[in-house]
Amino acid sequence: MNSYLKLCTQLYDIDKPQAPAAALAFYRRYALAARGPILEPMCGSGRFLIPLLESGFEVDGTDASTHMLASCRSRCEARGLSPALYQQYLHELELPRRYGLIFIASSSLSLLIEPDQIRLSLRKLRAALQPGGRLVLEVERVKEEQATHEWPWSSGRRVDRPDGARILSSWQGRYDAAQRISYSLGRYELVKDGRLLETEIEDFNLRFYSAAEFGDLLRAAGFGDVRLLGDFGDGSSEPGDGSLLFEAAKTG
Ligand SMILES: C[S@@+](CC[C@H](N)C(=O)[O-])C[C@H]1O[C@@H](n2cnc3c(N)ncnc32)[C@H](O)[C@@H]1O
């Protein structure tokens, strides 16, 4: 996988070490109601998984990135936690047990842009649930008014590593309004003592959905009780910035 490589993972962990409080509280409520173990696919370095484990929930995680998973493992080890973590692409999800709850936070599912892979992934998620189990996830919401446009290289984040080195990110890309996909390149640069030590260039693509479109995808994958949720239950008008929050169940 050409994303979530070493520098991206380091920047992510310094820049976003903790899950947003409202989102974590929201998934925690689902965890409390879950009948059976919990799975977090696309768990990254564990900013949702770890606090749930620390609260005593039984949570397994999967992710495609070796770097994000390695970070998750070492963060777990540092806290005396040893969850089952699997390196798997979502569309190849194959696990030894079934779950009462599966959640995918932070609109990570929108990172999948190929229609066949998305359909297959949703079917795999349904197969990984116990009968009656629930899927909760966020995806990026399309802004209907947004036309096709491009953006030149522009600076993103800048973080300082404990060893005094600095990681800079920058972005370049194009939004295709017909396909509702943004195709971006992320550039991560490691700088120390005024010298550029490493550069990593990553693909970063996102698919945006209307509520009707994503609801139909869930139903086509066999999910029942598909519900669009208005917010994280904290009174905010929408989850995150511009995402859609869905709940669905393995019925029938
Ligand atoms: C934005 S990060 C979010 C991680 C975590 N959900 C969080 O909020 O911290 C997205 C994660 O999805 C993983 N990912 C991207 N594409 C994937 C795929 N096709 N299958 C499995 N994991 C994938 C990346 O490696 C990355 O760790």
XYZ file of N, CA, C and O and ligand atoms in Angstrom, residues 1 3-4 12 16 19-20 40-48 62-66 68-69 88-91 103-109 111-112 117 121 204, ligand 1:
183
model
N 0.845 -1.194 0.000
C 0.000 0.000 0.000
C 0.888 1.255 0.000
O 1.820 1.339 0.779
N 0.367 4.262 0.993
C -0.048 5.353 1.870
C 0.056 4.890 3.316
O 0.206 3.707 3.578
N -0.018 5.875 4.191
C 0.207 5.604 5.616
C 1.545 4.889 5.807
O 1.648 3.871 6.448
N 0.990 11.534 11.958
C -0.359 11.243 12.470
C -0.319 11.087 13.994
O -1.157 11.632 14.713
N -2.283 13.783 15.816
C -3.625 13.345 16.219
C -3.535 12.161 17.185
O -4.028 11.071 16.882
N -8.339 10.360 19.909
C -9.577 10.450 19.132
C -10.374 11.673 19.578
O -10.336 12.030 20.755
N -11.114 12.293 18.646
C -11.994 13.392 19.066
C -12.984 12.885 20.126
O -13.543 11.790 19.992
N -12.576 -3.172 15.019
C -12.351 -1.876 14.368
C -11.456 -2.075 13.151
O -10.227 -2.084 13.277
N -12.049 -2.224 11.955
C -11.214 -2.257 10.749
C -10.670 -0.854 10.485
O -11.271 0.130 10.899
N -9.527 -0.755 9.792
C -8.884 0.522 9.501
C -8.587 1.259 10.819
O -8.806 2.461 10.946
N -8.082 0.498 11.789
C -7.911 1.044 13.150
C -6.724 1.980 13.251
O -6.567 2.674 14.260
N -5.855 1.999 12.221
C -4.694 2.885 12.267
C -3.822 2.575 13.469
O -3.607 1.408 13.834
N -3.333 3.626 14.122
C -2.441 3.406 15.262
C -3.206 3.330 16.570
O -2.596 3.353 17.637
N -4.536 3.241 16.496
C -5.295 2.817 17.668
C -5.875 3.895 18.560
O -6.196 3.627 19.711
N -6.071 5.099 18.013
C -6.548 6.151 18.948
C -7.981 5.930 19.401
O -8.411 6.486 20.411
N -8.768 5.092 18.683
C -10.089 4.670 19.195
C -9.963 3.328 19.921
O -10.514 3.128 20.993
N -7.963 -4.224 12.554
C -7.295 -4.560 11.294
C -6.894 -3.261 10.607
O -7.518 -2.218 10.809
N -5.869 -3.340 9.790
C -5.434 -2.188 9.001
C -4.510 -2.709 7.900
O -3.878 -3.757 8.069
N -4.426 -1.981 6.797
C -3.570 -2.421 5.698
C -2.128 -1.922 5.847
O -1.225 -2.463 5.220
N -1.922 -0.899 6.661
C -0.592 -0.280 6.731
C 0.289 -0.938 7.798
O -0.063 -0.952 8.984
N 1.450 -1.444 7.377
C 2.371 -2.044 8.353
C 2.834 -0.993 9.365
O 3.014 -1.295 10.537
N 1.226 1.854 10.415
C 0.187 2.207 11.389
C 0.002 1.066 12.386
O -0.147 1.290 13.587
N 0.016 -0.171 11.888
C -0.181 -1.311 12.796
C 0.990 -1.451 13.765
O 0.796 -1.771 14.938
N -4.634 -6.502 7.145
C -5.523 -6.953 6.069
C -6.130 -5.761 5.348
O -6.483 -4.764 5.974
N -6.270 -5.907 4.037
C -7.080 -4.943 3.293
C -8.541 -5.214 3.626
O -8.935 -6.376 3.839
N -9.328 -4.157 3.606
C -10.732 -4.320 3.989
C -11.462 -5.291 3.055
O -12.267 -6.107 3.508
N -11.161 -5.224 1.763
C -11.900 -6.084 0.830
C -11.440 -7.540 0.916
O -12.018 -8.413 0.273
N -17.027 -1.121 13.918
C -17.112 0.322 13.631
C -15.890 0.789 12.849
O -14.791 0.246 13.006
N -16.120 1.748 11.974
C -15.016 2.349 11.199
C -15.128 3.858 11.374
O -16.088 4.481 10.891
N -14.144 4.426 12.085
C -14.200 5.840 12.461
C -13.524 6.732 11.412
O -12.878 6.249 10.478
N -13.696 8.018 11.592
C -12.940 9.053 10.863
C -13.105 8.981 9.345
O -12.182 9.351 8.604
N -14.240 8.491 8.886
C -14.507 8.405 7.431
C -13.447 7.608 6.690
O -13.223 7.836 5.495
N -12.812 6.661 7.375
C -11.736 5.917 6.721
C -12.238 5.128 5.518
O -11.502 4.923 4.549
N -13.490 4.686 5.547
C -13.999 3.892 4.418
C -13.956 4.695 3.105
O -13.871 4.123 2.024
N -11.600 6.194 1.974
C -10.294 6.008 1.320
C -10.381 4.957 0.212
O -9.495 4.872 -0.636
N -11.434 4.144 0.221
C -11.632 3.167 -0.858
C -12.376 3.885 -1.985
O -13.430 4.493 -1.740
N -14.285 -2.827 -5.073
C -13.646 -3.019 -3.753
C -14.561 -2.559 -2.628
O -14.595 -3.156 -1.558
N -15.961 -4.995 0.147
C -15.626 -4.670 1.543
C -16.883 -4.678 2.408
O -16.876 -5.202 3.530
N -3.395 9.758 -1.877
C -4.459 9.951 -0.874
C -5.731 10.296 -1.631
O -5.930 11.429 -2.071
C -7.308 8.214 8.437
S -6.560 6.739 9.066
C -7.684 6.526 10.420
C -7.316 5.481 11.385
C -8.284 5.394 12.570
N -9.618 5.053 12.100
C -8.286 6.698 13.336
O -9.292 7.404 13.318
O -7.263 7.017 13.924
C -7.098 5.541 7.881
C -6.536 4.154 8.080
O -7.099 3.285 7.085
C -6.103 2.390 6.634
N -6.478 1.932 5.289
C -6.517 2.667 4.160
N -6.959 1.906 3.137
C -7.199 0.669 3.642
C -7.697 -0.550 3.088
N -8.032 -0.621 1.803
N -7.850 -1.619 3.900
C -7.510 -1.525 5.224
N -7.034 -0.412 5.797
C -6.885 0.688 5.023
C -4.830 3.198 6.659
O -3.694 2.382 6.720
C -5.035 4.065 7.911
O -4.458 3.485 9.044
